[in-house]
Amino acid sequence: MKRLRSDLALLFVLGFFTLFSIVCSDLVISKLDRQIDLSSQIVRFTTSLKVENNGAEAVSKVLLPYSETQAKNLAFLSVTITEGKGKTKTSSERLPHDVSHPEGMPSSLTWYAVSLPEELGKGGSLTLEVKAAFTHLLTPFPEKITQADAQLVAFQDSAHYLSPYAVKIQSLTVKLPEPKVESYTRLENTKFSGSEIKYGPYENIPPFSLPTILVHFVSNKPFSVAQELVREIEVSHWGNVQVTENYNLVHAGAELKGEFSRLDYQARPHVRGASALSSLVARLPARAHSICYRDEIGNISTSNVYSDSTKTLLEIEPRYPMFGGWRTAFTIGYGLPLQDFLFKSGGKRFLDITFGCPMNDIVIENLFVKVVLPEGSNDISVVAPFSIKETRETKLSHLDIAGRPVIVLEKSNVVPEHNQNFQVYYRFSSFSLLREPLMLVFGFFLFFVACIAYVHADFTISKSSPSYIAKLQWDEVKTAIQQFQNIMNRVLVIHNKLEASLRDLSRTGDVQACKAARKTADAFLKELTKESKPLLSFLQSSPQALQITPKVDELVIKERELQEKLMLKHSMVVDSYEKKSGGRDIDNRVAAVQQKIALLRQEVDDLLELQGELDTKLGAPTFVNGMLRHFHPVLSASLGVGVWYNRRDKVHYHIRGKKTFSLTGDGFVNFNVKGRSNINKELKQIDYSAATELVWSIFNVKKDQDVRIKLGYNVIDKIPYMQVRENNWTFNIDQNRRWTVRYDL
């Protein structure tokens, strides 16, 4: 406050001494209307000047002076020529202006010389509209308040326009955020109405006439100041522009005095925290996607997104309400479609995107915009609607060799008026677009060749080494399991033939044919049992099959029990037909046995897995009940049908399929192609996925420990991922840092 008063007093003295000594050009301001908007922390001046040339010589420039305080905090200045009024009002392009040092003018002022498109001749006139935005002109007074106090601020200026030219008639309107004023300076022709204070009109005002005015008023809007904002805009020619914005935010209003009560704030937030910063709204492009809001701790869930055909609004809330003097740091990120922001012109590509902050009413003390172009970009140039500082950096990312060029644009004292489009032009060859995919293909090819060479190479010192013997034993176990699976499939076929003979009996009544089918089935089952005995003995004695043997034994027991029940049912039905029993009596007699058969058949036929996992994105458990049936043990293909449930989305169904191509003779290195489709209860497709995978299985890394490493690529979402599985534990992670840990029961 003292600094502002001394500044204006100095200008008053300078004006008093120079009023009669300085001879300006013969320009006269015939009419001047000035509006000062104090509704936010950014003070906006809108001045309309009708300038007349009463001299004999033409004039090409108009001088605009600003005091030292105003010049230091001037963030944005725009000068246009206007014609007409109201709805018929038109404006020209912005006129160029530069800092000037006119002779004979006070050196304590900062002068801007506005260049006119055409010289203003004798007797000519034009109307200029000057728009200026200032920061840090509002001073909290008092500087510290309690949680229950309203925020009061003071603003000081002059009732007359600071000008080196005589003004015939002028007026000033000060717009306040609300009609609550502690005090204001009363001069001649002063009127306070609603939330506006009007000074004037005043006539025949000489140059540098500066009557001071002071307004002390209520302004509960938070003073959000980003001490530093770093915007990184990364261009990918594969279809996406990724924007990441890192904010270091402070509430620059009146500091909080005393303790903060969360209870009082939640009960009456508009009274016990009227000036606190509780939320911010970012206006993003219409097709923004993959929006995130996080800080150093992690994801912040207090955010909402609203979108329509013209915009996307991101509403965010800090982890705590911010009072004066409080600070926070956070990051928002989002993706944009490449075709909306990258274009071609004259053999060059250019990025056309906004420069400033997407949040209104935020003052940015230091803004850094980093544009990361693809590796290989050259002949880079920047076109911006205002002056900025430009430097160059290099960023190394995945699959880069020399690094990606980074254009760093820096500007201080940034306001929403700076949120205009700028362009970055560069050249990029089409061949460079294929460099990274070719590197991936070549890298995978070398990896496959190395894996094939490793698997086929014999690194053992002796054929009697433990690792070589363990491999041979595991091959024998796999062969035995495959043979046992073939036998079980043949047993199930015989079971089906027994059931078919009973259906033929009910249709034809031929008991002898049914008994013959039973006799044939008995003979086949005895033969298959005989074939399976040496396989079972081998698996039970092999140390490599310790984890598999319990499952095999359980399957044998269930199959024998199923076989006994089928034979019992067959005997009961044949006996009933011989006794001429009715169909209903037969059904009642075998009902209990049939129920047990159905249960056992389900246990034998289906492989049921129950898995539990914690989804770190949803923050909720996910339960998966998947049923997988192998149609043929020789073919490396499978089809699955299952039910998917979690607490948020309820019940879904899914269908999945997979085809495996073995890259090595022992099947340790495979290439998978798989897909999945999720369907809701109305049998409508929710989403789908497809992926390719390279799988390396390592058996017996240690005793009873198997490891499987899987590198995959999601074709639909274009996201690489990795999976590591050790026995029952599975760890998944993808490029977006989403990870899951799963344990199979």
XYZ file of C-alpha atoms in Angstrom:
745
model
C 0.000 0.000 0.000
C 2.766 2.448 0.937
C 4.628 1.616 -2.260
C 1.556 2.281 -4.397
C 0.875 5.607 -2.708
C 4.464 6.786 -3.085
C 4.402 5.749 -6.752
C 1.287 7.776 -7.489
C 2.573 10.718 -5.455
C 5.746 10.714 -7.525
C 3.706 10.742 -10.723
C 1.630 13.608 -9.388
C 4.762 15.656 -8.684
C 6.192 14.833 -12.092
C 2.939 15.811 -13.721
C 2.849 19.062 -11.787
C 6.359 20.058 -12.880
C 6.077 18.839 -16.458
C 2.578 20.104 -17.167
C 3.804 23.398 -18.473
C 7.196 22.346 -19.826
C 6.446 19.249 -21.903
C 5.107 19.872 -25.329
C 3.522 16.730 -26.763
C 2.284 16.265 -30.247
C -0.931 17.960 -31.171
C -2.952 14.819 -30.422
C -6.003 15.356 -28.231
C -8.248 12.735 -26.649
C -11.729 14.074 -27.293
C -13.525 11.316 -25.366
C -12.278 8.621 -23.026
C -14.216 5.841 -21.255
C -12.283 3.676 -18.828
C -13.475 0.511 -17.043
C -11.552 -1.293 -14.306
C -12.734 -4.834 -13.539
C -11.857 -5.920 -9.981
C -14.046 -9.052 -9.954
C -11.013 -11.372 -9.747
C -7.364 -11.242 -8.739
C -6.528 -10.251 -12.338
C -7.273 -6.535 -12.719
C -8.463 -5.786 -16.234
C -8.463 -2.273 -17.731
C -10.613 -1.569 -20.793
C -10.116 1.933 -22.187
C -11.814 3.485 -25.201
C -9.998 6.585 -26.539
C -11.183 8.797 -29.358
C -7.969 10.416 -30.609
C -7.956 13.571 -32.783
C -5.026 15.181 -34.575
C -5.267 18.962 -34.209
C -1.757 19.579 -35.507
C -0.414 20.229 -38.950
C 1.688 17.067 -39.280
C 0.519 13.476 -39.640
C 1.025 11.143 -36.662
C 1.964 7.439 -36.921
C 2.261 6.506 -33.234
C 0.214 6.952 -30.067
C 1.935 6.855 -26.659
C 0.502 4.856 -23.733
C 2.235 5.475 -20.367
C 2.077 3.208 -17.306
C 3.369 3.747 -13.802
C 6.253 1.689 -12.441
C 3.946 -0.600 -10.454
C 1.568 -1.128 -13.352
C 4.376 -1.744 -15.843
C 5.989 -4.344 -13.586
C 2.715 -6.256 -13.234
C 1.419 -5.743 -16.780
C 0.673 -9.235 -18.105
C -1.262 -8.571 -21.299
C -1.764 -5.546 -23.552
C -3.943 -5.370 -26.648
C -4.710 -2.299 -28.778
C -7.257 -2.299 -31.615
C -9.082 0.274 -33.734
C -12.855 0.121 -33.297
C -15.740 1.466 -35.322
C -19.417 1.656 -34.440
C -21.150 0.916 -31.155
C -23.041 -1.951 -29.558
C -23.866 -4.856 -31.882
C -22.453 -2.995 -34.888
C -19.080 -2.485 -33.215
C -16.134 -3.889 -35.179
C -12.466 -4.187 -34.249
C -9.325 -4.313 -36.341
C -6.396 -6.655 -35.943
C -4.237 -6.038 -32.896
C -1.884 -3.114 -33.464
C 1.845 -3.631 -32.840
C 3.303 -1.869 -29.819
C 6.809 -1.578 -28.417
C 8.437 -0.101 -25.340
C 9.558 3.432 -26.171
C 11.653 6.156 -24.551
C 10.237 9.463 -25.860
C 12.333 12.574 -25.300
C 11.148 15.015 -22.698
C 8.817 12.542 -21.021
C 9.138 11.402 -17.367
C 11.651 8.536 -17.136
C 9.802 7.055 -14.135
C 7.039 5.940 -16.500
C 7.077 3.020 -18.917
C 5.951 4.082 -22.383
C 4.417 1.925 -25.084
C 4.344 3.304 -28.617
C 1.368 1.956 -30.607
C 1.972 1.926 -34.366
C -1.056 2.966 -36.421
C -1.787 1.079 -39.659
C -2.014 4.433 -41.472
C -0.783 7.871 -40.472
C -3.409 10.050 -38.814
C -3.501 13.268 -40.832
C -4.522 16.767 -39.846
C -8.072 16.878 -38.515
C -8.309 13.091 -38.587
C -9.647 10.987 -35.732
C -9.906 7.338 -34.739
C -11.056 5.293 -31.754
C -8.632 3.003 -29.973
C -9.637 0.261 -27.558
C -6.890 -0.624 -25.107
C -7.246 -3.815 -23.056
C -4.718 -4.473 -20.323
C -4.527 -7.225 -17.689
C -2.496 -6.716 -14.509
C -1.488 -9.100 -11.739
C -0.698 -8.398 -8.094
C -2.410 -4.975 -8.085
C -4.856 -6.057 -5.372
C -3.402 -6.022 -1.875
C -5.013 -8.083 0.936
C -5.891 -5.696 3.749
C -5.651 -6.954 6.429
C -2.890 -9.310 5.382
C -4.028 -12.059 7.786
C -7.584 -13.192 8.557
C -9.251 -15.969 10.536
C -11.241 -18.791 9.010
C -14.529 -16.961 9.666
C -13.432 -13.590 8.227
C -14.200 -12.311 4.760
C -11.228 -11.421 2.588
C -10.783 -7.650 2.151
C -8.516 -6.185 -0.514
C -7.418 -2.668 -1.433
C -6.963 -1.156 -4.879
C -5.353 2.183 -5.641
C -5.312 4.124 -8.903
C -6.167 7.533 -10.335
C -9.608 8.875 -11.184
C -8.062 10.451 -14.296
C -6.395 8.593 -17.125
C -2.603 8.777 -17.080
C -1.841 10.393 -20.432
C 0.571 12.872 -22.018
C -2.355 14.231 -24.044
C -5.087 16.607 -22.989
C -8.460 14.918 -22.446
C -11.648 16.823 -23.251
C -14.046 14.485 -21.452
C -13.481 11.257 -19.586
C -15.192 8.872 -17.144
C -14.189 5.886 -15.019
C -16.211 2.837 -13.924
C -14.843 0.488 -11.255
C -16.564 -2.921 -11.230
C -16.477 -4.839 -7.924
C -17.072 -8.592 -7.352
C -20.011 -7.889 -5.011
C -21.787 -4.799 -3.582
C -19.853 -4.887 -0.289
C -17.459 -1.967 0.147
C -15.641 -1.004 3.298
C -14.651 2.393 1.920
C -13.888 4.230 -1.302
C -12.596 7.663 -2.294
C -15.350 10.198 -2.954
C -14.554 12.877 -5.513
C -16.636 15.236 -7.571
C -19.213 13.374 -9.702
C -18.833 10.092 -7.790
C -21.685 7.575 -7.747
C -21.911 4.109 -6.125
C -24.644 1.846 -7.503
C -24.928 -1.917 -7.123
C -21.420 -3.270 -7.511
C -20.057 -0.333 -9.551
C -18.383 2.931 -8.601
C -18.523 5.643 -11.271
C -16.243 8.675 -11.413
C -17.027 11.489 -13.824
C -17.560 12.634 -16.399
C -14.692 15.100 -16.062
C -13.993 17.719 -18.718
C -10.856 19.409 -20.043
C -8.344 17.372 -18.057
C -4.700 18.428 -18.644
C -1.916 15.847 -19.110
C -0.642 13.962 -16.051
C -3.551 14.953 -13.837
C -3.691 12.177 -11.232
C -6.244 12.464 -8.394
C -5.751 9.313 -6.292
C -8.623 6.937 -5.518
C -8.574 4.040 -3.035
C -11.179 1.267 -2.911
C -11.339 -1.151 0.046
C -13.792 -3.958 -0.695
C -14.743 -7.610 -0.125
C -13.307 -10.157 -2.577
C -13.721 -13.775 -1.520
C -12.502 -15.226 -4.782
C -9.331 -17.257 -4.143
C -6.079 -15.793 -5.406
C -4.794 -18.882 -7.242
C -1.189 -18.349 -8.303
C 0.901 -21.008 -10.039
C 4.450 -20.167 -9.068
C 5.545 -22.615 -11.742
C 3.646 -24.527 -14.405
C 5.421 -26.980 -16.693
C 3.358 -28.160 -19.681
C 4.861 -31.029 -21.652
C 3.248 -31.667 -25.044
C 4.570 -34.885 -26.588
C 3.761 -35.558 -30.237
C 3.509 -39.151 -31.441
C 2.880 -39.777 -35.114
C 1.151 -43.020 -34.153
C -2.052 -41.146 -33.369
C -1.755 -39.264 -30.088
C -0.674 -35.971 -28.529
C 0.009 -36.462 -24.820
C -0.215 -33.395 -22.566
C 1.152 -33.408 -19.007
C 0.835 -30.326 -16.782
C 2.713 -30.012 -13.469
C 1.379 -27.292 -11.156
C 3.033 -25.688 -8.129
C 0.093 -23.702 -6.727
C -0.221 -21.194 -3.870
C -3.153 -19.191 -2.502
C -1.784 -15.614 -2.616
C -4.693 -14.016 -0.756
C -4.926 -13.018 2.888
C -3.084 -15.591 4.998
C -4.998 -17.763 7.462
C -4.586 -16.638 11.061
C -5.198 -19.158 13.822
C -6.290 -22.776 13.540
C -8.236 -24.447 10.754
C -11.388 -26.355 11.737
C -12.438 -29.014 9.253
C -15.738 -29.449 11.111
C -16.660 -25.754 10.787
C -15.634 -25.731 7.137
C -17.770 -28.738 6.219
C -20.753 -27.398 8.168
C -20.715 -23.909 6.581
C -18.112 -23.742 3.791
C -19.437 -20.420 2.414
C -19.001 -18.779 5.821
C -16.122 -20.659 7.466
C -13.933 -20.645 4.400
C -15.451 -18.193 1.959
C -12.100 -17.282 0.394
C -10.669 -20.820 0.375
C -9.783 -22.531 -2.880
C -11.968 -25.638 -2.993
C -12.011 -26.543 -6.692
C -10.633 -25.673 -10.112
C -12.123 -26.220 -13.565
C -9.946 -26.934 -16.602
C -11.457 -26.474 -20.047
C -9.894 -29.155 -22.241
C -10.385 -29.868 -25.957
C -13.569 -31.708 -26.899
C -11.944 -35.057 -27.661
C -9.574 -35.223 -24.703
C -9.214 -38.744 -23.327
C -7.200 -40.767 -20.796
C -7.530 -37.928 -18.270
C -5.626 -38.287 -14.987
C -5.235 -36.157 -11.849
C -2.517 -37.071 -9.357
C 0.195 -35.764 -7.046
C 3.295 -37.152 -5.346
C 1.186 -39.430 -3.145
C -0.713 -40.967 -6.064
C -4.050 -40.689 -7.803
C -6.523 -38.071 -6.483
C -10.095 -39.322 -6.792
C -11.858 -35.978 -6.161
C -12.365 -35.065 -9.805
C -15.187 -35.084 -12.344
C -15.241 -34.905 -16.133
C -18.066 -33.391 -18.185
C -17.905 -33.421 -21.971
C -19.959 -32.472 -25.008
C -19.281 -31.898 -28.699
C -17.391 -28.624 -28.117
C -15.426 -29.078 -24.896
C -14.382 -31.312 -22.035
C -14.512 -29.872 -18.523
C -12.285 -31.339 -15.821
C -13.338 -30.321 -12.312
C -10.685 -31.071 -9.702
C -10.539 -30.623 -5.952
C -7.293 -30.452 -3.950
C -6.779 -32.931 -1.142
C -7.622 -30.110 1.298
C -9.269 -26.661 1.009
C -6.555 -24.062 0.387
C -6.527 -20.924 2.512
C -4.260 -17.908 2.095
C -0.580 -18.837 2.156
C -1.243 -22.564 1.669
C 0.428 -24.504 -1.135
C -0.124 -27.656 -3.160
C 1.421 -29.443 -6.122
C -0.377 -31.720 -8.547
C -0.324 -33.047 -12.103
C -3.036 -33.413 -14.704
C -2.577 -35.333 -17.935
C -4.673 -36.127 -20.962
C -4.382 -37.406 -24.510
C -5.568 -35.695 -27.693
C -6.245 -37.113 -31.180
C -3.320 -36.355 -33.463
C -5.496 -35.362 -36.429
C -7.069 -32.503 -34.433
C -3.769 -30.726 -33.745
C -1.156 -31.823 -36.300
C -1.380 -30.561 -39.889
C 0.734 -30.278 -43.044
C 1.653 -27.138 -44.957
C 4.299 -26.503 -47.589
C 6.136 -29.777 -47.071
C 6.232 -29.258 -43.313
C 4.188 -30.568 -40.431
C 3.011 -28.163 -37.752
C 1.468 -28.520 -34.317
C -1.337 -26.031 -33.593
C -2.247 -25.991 -29.891
C -2.965 -23.571 -27.042
C -0.110 -21.986 -25.106
C -1.460 -21.068 -21.677
C -3.208 -22.765 -18.792
C -6.632 -24.382 -19.406
C -7.870 -23.084 -16.027
C -9.379 -19.592 -15.852
C -8.483 -16.991 -13.221
C -5.082 -18.530 -12.471
C -2.020 -16.301 -12.511
C 1.122 -18.122 -13.642
C 4.355 -16.547 -12.498
C 6.579 -18.809 -14.615
C 5.233 -20.943 -17.460
C 7.350 -23.510 -19.304
C 5.825 -25.165 -22.379
C 7.899 -28.118 -23.589
C 7.008 -29.479 -27.024
C 8.547 -32.934 -27.508
C 8.779 -33.819 -31.207
C 9.502 -37.285 -32.664
C 13.124 -38.280 -33.046
C 14.405 -37.226 -36.446
C 12.490 -33.931 -36.604
C 14.460 -31.031 -38.087
C 14.109 -27.496 -39.490
C 12.068 -26.493 -36.425
C 10.478 -23.051 -36.017
C 7.909 -21.535 -33.645
C 5.173 -18.988 -34.395
C 3.499 -17.372 -31.356
C 1.070 -14.424 -31.038
C 3.235 -12.761 -28.363
C 6.870 -12.598 -27.322
C 8.308 -15.696 -25.623
C 11.744 -17.013 -24.721
C 12.764 -20.098 -26.695
C 15.434 -22.709 -25.880
C 16.167 -26.257 -27.059
C 16.650 -29.531 -25.175
C 16.849 -33.251 -25.953
C 14.795 -35.991 -24.326
C 15.628 -39.687 -24.402
C 12.664 -42.061 -24.446
C 12.040 -45.691 -25.372
C 13.632 -46.871 -28.636
C 15.459 -43.540 -29.073
C 19.040 -43.325 -30.320
C 19.963 -39.626 -30.478
C 16.976 -38.376 -28.471
C 13.879 -36.366 -29.280
C 14.131 -32.603 -29.879
C 12.373 -30.532 -27.214
C 11.369 -26.895 -27.795
C 11.130 -25.080 -24.451
C 8.985 -21.924 -24.500
C 9.178 -19.740 -21.400
C 7.036 -16.783 -20.353
C 6.482 -14.980 -17.051
C 3.351 -13.355 -15.653
C 0.854 -15.385 -17.695
C -2.930 -14.820 -17.524
C -5.907 -16.473 -19.311
C -5.583 -13.963 -22.171
C -2.399 -15.807 -23.157
C -4.281 -19.054 -23.758
C -3.997 -18.595 -27.522
C -2.844 -21.001 -30.200
C 0.787 -21.185 -31.232
C 2.404 -23.277 -33.964
C 5.537 -25.420 -34.088
C 6.697 -26.168 -37.654
C 9.122 -29.019 -38.432
C 10.133 -31.518 -41.089
C 9.819 -35.267 -40.553
C 10.450 -37.982 -43.146
C 7.968 -40.815 -43.615
C 10.787 -43.365 -43.338
C 11.530 -42.199 -39.795
C 7.980 -43.197 -38.906
C 8.879 -46.849 -39.572
C 12.167 -46.786 -37.673
C 10.797 -47.781 -34.269
C 8.530 -50.601 -35.564
C 11.456 -51.977 -37.573
C 13.644 -51.828 -34.467
C 10.994 -53.770 -32.538
C 10.640 -56.383 -35.277
C 14.398 -56.772 -35.582
C 14.802 -56.916 -31.800
C 12.121 -59.596 -31.404
C 13.650 -61.518 -34.302
C 17.061 -61.508 -32.624
C 15.436 -62.529 -29.347
C 13.643 -65.450 -31.013
C 16.833 -66.543 -32.749
C 18.731 -66.350 -29.454
C 16.021 -68.381 -27.682
C 15.991 -71.020 -30.417
C 19.785 -71.240 -30.367
C 19.805 -71.467 -26.583
C 17.174 -74.202 -26.442
C 18.809 -76.314 -29.137
C 22.322 -75.869 -27.796
C 23.616 -78.485 -25.401
C 25.518 -76.723 -22.636
C 25.718 -79.725 -20.336
C 29.159 -81.078 -19.474
C 27.810 -84.611 -19.229
C 24.669 -86.480 -20.224
C 24.467 -87.592 -16.615
C 24.270 -84.055 -15.207
C 21.261 -83.332 -12.907
C 19.818 -80.657 -15.205
C 19.922 -82.926 -18.255
C 18.364 -85.831 -16.366
C 15.646 -83.523 -14.973
C 14.804 -82.373 -18.500
C 14.525 -85.960 -19.751
C 12.343 -86.869 -16.795
C 10.059 -83.915 -17.450
C 9.719 -84.904 -21.108
C 8.694 -88.401 -19.977
C 6.139 -86.921 -17.580
C 4.630 -84.774 -20.343
C 4.359 -87.796 -22.638
C 2.708 -89.857 -19.902
C 0.208 -87.083 -19.147
C -0.688 -86.767 -22.818
C -1.236 -90.543 -23.095
C -3.341 -90.516 -19.931
C -5.463 -87.686 -21.339
C -6.082 -89.758 -24.475
C -7.215 -92.728 -22.367
C -9.570 -90.542 -20.311
C -11.103 -89.128 -23.486
C -11.735 -92.686 -24.751
C -13.295 -93.632 -21.399
C -15.671 -90.679 -21.638
C -16.637 -91.794 -25.150
C -17.554 -95.266 -23.792
C -19.632 -93.600 -21.061
C -21.544 -91.748 -23.740
C -22.124 -95.000 -25.676
C -23.604 -96.616 -22.547
C -25.992 -93.703 -22.194
C -26.855 -94.006 -25.882
C -27.696 -97.736 -25.466
C -30.236 -96.843 -22.765
C -31.828 -94.287 -25.050
C -32.068 -96.937 -27.790
C -33.634 -99.321 -25.263
C -36.346 -96.817 -24.376
C -37.057 -96.320 -28.066
C -36.948 -99.961 -29.328
C -37.359 -102.089 -26.195
C -34.545 -104.394 -27.402
C -33.069 -105.632 -24.096
C -30.595 -108.024 -25.730
C -29.013 -105.259 -27.802
C -28.628 -103.143 -24.661
C -26.957 -106.027 -22.809
C -24.605 -106.534 -25.753
C -23.618 -102.853 -25.625
C -22.966 -103.233 -21.895
C -20.743 -106.255 -22.497
C -18.768 -104.429 -25.160
C -18.339 -101.401 -22.889
C -17.094 -103.586 -20.029
C -14.473 -105.104 -22.281
C -13.253 -101.724 -23.535
C -13.154 -100.241 -20.016
C -11.094 -103.171 -18.716
C -8.681 -102.732 -21.613
C -8.340 -98.988 -20.958
C -7.878 -99.560 -17.228
C -5.104 -101.994 -18.048
C -3.458 -99.418 -20.339
C -3.612 -96.667 -17.707
C -2.056 -98.668 -14.845
C 1.584 -98.344 -15.986
C 1.073 -94.644 -16.704
C -0.356 -94.046 -13.227
C 2.455 -96.035 -11.640
C 5.033 -93.983 -13.539
C 3.454 -90.646 -12.555
C 3.210 -91.675 -8.900
C 6.871 -92.671 -8.825
C 8.257 -89.697 -10.779
C 9.580 -86.772 -8.670
C 8.812 -84.411 -11.571
C 5.080 -85.166 -11.260
C 4.636 -84.441 -7.560
C 2.329 -81.469 -8.202
C 0.359 -83.253 -10.922
C -0.174 -86.639 -9.248
C -2.851 -85.491 -6.730
C -4.963 -84.076 -9.564
C -4.550 -87.277 -11.600
C -5.473 -89.468 -8.616
C -8.542 -87.355 -7.923
C -9.598 -87.635 -11.567
C -9.189 -91.453 -11.496
C -11.305 -91.743 -8.335
C -14.050 -89.538 -9.746
C -14.070 -91.457 -13.037
C -14.325 -94.849 -11.291
C -17.168 -93.574 -9.139
C -18.880 -92.251 -12.259
C -18.337 -95.607 -13.981
C -19.903 -97.475 -11.052
C -22.943 -95.222 -11.046
C -23.367 -95.596 -14.821
C -23.202 -99.406 -14.538
C -25.689 -99.324 -11.657
C -28.074 -97.194 -13.642
C -27.678 -99.460 -16.671
C -28.453 -102.582 -14.607
C -31.467 -100.938 -12.948
C -32.960 -99.823 -16.269
C -32.420 -103.207 -17.976
C -33.879 -105.040 -14.974
C -36.933 -102.762 -14.997
C -37.527 -103.388 -18.695
C -37.317 -107.144 -18.144
C -39.955 -106.797 -15.398
C -42.141 -104.751 -17.753
C -42.086 -101.673 -15.479
C -43.553 -98.413 -16.738
C -41.510 -95.443 -17.874
C -42.434 -93.313 -14.848
C -41.495 -96.091 -12.424
C -38.141 -96.480 -14.140
C -37.439 -92.753 -13.917
C -38.333 -92.648 -10.222
C -36.144 -95.644 -9.528
C -33.017 -94.205 -11.144
C -33.589 -90.527 -10.209
C -31.151 -90.490 -7.295
C -28.497 -92.329 -9.292
C -28.993 -90.001 -12.281
C -28.510 -86.953 -10.065
C -25.232 -88.345 -8.756
C -24.126 -89.185 -12.324
C -24.751 -85.614 -13.467
C -22.693 -84.250 -10.579
C -19.809 -86.637 -11.180
C -19.851 -86.015 -14.931
C -19.565 -82.276 -14.272
C -16.608 -82.842 -11.944
C -14.845 -85.075 -14.442
C -15.561 -83.111 -17.619
C -14.922 -79.578 -16.456
C -11.796 -77.975 -15.134
C -12.948 -75.295 -12.679
C -10.508 -72.574 -11.579
C -11.271 -69.947 -8.950
C -8.993 -66.896 -9.025
C -8.899 -63.766 -6.853
C -7.062 -60.561 -7.677
C -6.872 -56.935 -6.584
C -7.369 -54.451 -9.432
C -5.236 -51.407 -8.548
C -7.069 -49.175 -11.021
C -10.576 -49.824 -9.652
C -9.393 -50.231 -6.083
C -11.731 -53.205 -5.614
C -11.441 -57.024 -5.643
C -12.207 -58.774 -8.907
C -13.540 -62.338 -8.899
C -13.101 -64.512 -11.951
C -14.785 -67.881 -12.498
C -13.385 -69.294 -15.732
C -14.230 -72.663 -17.352
C -11.795 -74.011 -19.903
C -12.349 -77.124 -21.997
C -9.574 -78.472 -24.278
C -11.145 -80.030 -27.357
C -8.048 -82.000 -28.289
C -4.832 -82.406 -26.292
C -2.617 -82.419 -29.382
C -3.744 -79.127 -30.887
C -2.397 -76.044 -29.066
C -5.718 -74.225 -29.233
C -8.401 -73.541 -26.637
C -11.777 -71.888 -26.260
C -13.154 -70.599 -22.969
C -16.549 -69.458 -21.738
C -16.978 -67.897 -18.301
C -18.596 -65.526 -15.856
C -16.947 -62.311 -14.606
C -18.086 -60.493 -11.471
C -17.013 -57.528 -9.382
C -18.720 -55.250 -6.914
C -18.963 -52.346 -9.312
C -20.088 -53.857 -12.612
C -22.014 -56.901 -11.324
C -22.231 -59.914 -13.660
C -20.677 -60.112 -17.134
C -19.961 -63.045 -19.439
C -16.847 -63.522 -21.468
C -15.697 -65.664 -24.379
C -12.031 -66.172 -25.011
C -9.845 -68.102 -27.432
C -6.140 -68.744 -27.859
C -3.876 -70.293 -30.498
C -0.314 -71.296 -29.615
C 2.578 -71.699 -32.050
C 5.579 -73.540 -30.629
C 8.898 -71.962 -31.600
C 11.010 -74.797 -30.182
C 10.742 -78.564 -30.273
C 10.340 -78.918 -26.515
C 7.559 -76.333 -26.282
C 9.445 -74.070 -23.858
C 9.225 -71.004 -26.131
C 5.832 -70.276 -27.707
C 4.049 -67.519 -29.612
C 0.388 -66.952 -28.647
C -2.445 -65.200 -30.463
C -5.518 -64.690 -28.288
C -8.729 -62.708 -28.057
C -11.562 -62.054 -25.628
C -15.030 -60.503 -25.735
C -17.019 -59.325 -22.694
C -20.826 -59.493 -22.842
C -23.361 -58.068 -20.375
C -26.521 -59.738 -19.087
C -28.448 -58.450 -22.125
C -25.943 -60.307 -24.375
C -24.571 -57.036 -25.762
C -20.848 -56.665 -26.277
C -19.212 -54.369 -23.696
C -15.642 -54.479 -24.928
C -13.124 -56.770 -26.531
C -9.394 -57.305 -26.631
C -6.787 -59.057 -28.740
C -3.129 -59.650 -28.037
C 0.018 -61.377 -29.222
C 2.454 -62.884 -26.718
C 5.930 -64.373 -26.549
C 6.044 -66.962 -23.738
C 9.134 -68.539 -22.201
C 8.528 -71.366 -19.708
C 11.316 -72.380 -17.335
C 10.573 -75.567 -15.408
C 12.302 -76.504 -12.164
C 14.242 -73.282 -11.688
C 14.524 -74.549 -8.151
C 12.954 -77.594 -6.591
C 9.165 -77.497 -7.107
C 9.393 -74.020 -8.642
C 8.374 -73.202 -12.222
C 8.597 -69.752 -13.830
C 6.864 -68.414 -16.930
C 7.796 -65.045 -18.481
C 5.372 -63.507 -20.945
C 5.907 -60.397 -23.130
C 2.728 -59.260 -24.875
C 1.190 -56.471 -26.912
C -2.494 -55.460 -26.681
C -3.450 -54.888 -30.316
C -6.676 -52.979 -29.516
C -5.333 -50.559 -26.864
C -1.780 -50.553 -28.328
C -0.230 -51.184 -24.910
C 2.782 -53.487 -24.269
C 2.625 -55.582 -21.105
C 4.573 -58.204 -19.193
C 3.591 -61.139 -16.986
C 5.750 -63.166 -14.613
C 4.246 -66.322 -13.110
C 5.803 -68.450 -10.385
C 3.716 -71.524 -9.531
C 0.403 -70.069 -8.251
C 1.522 -66.421 -8.082
C 1.093 -64.131 -11.106
C 2.326 -60.531 -11.494
C 1.069 -58.357 -14.402
C 2.199 -54.849 -15.416
C 1.671 -52.723 -18.535
C 3.065 -49.521 -20.049
C 0.406 -47.395 -18.290
C 1.789 -48.551 -14.891
C -1.304 -50.568 -14.104
C -0.354 -53.723 -12.227
C -2.083 -56.677 -10.606
C -0.993 -59.515 -8.355
C -3.009 -62.750 -8.511
C -2.963 -66.033 -6.620
C -4.605 -69.108 -8.177
C -6.300 -71.375 -5.645
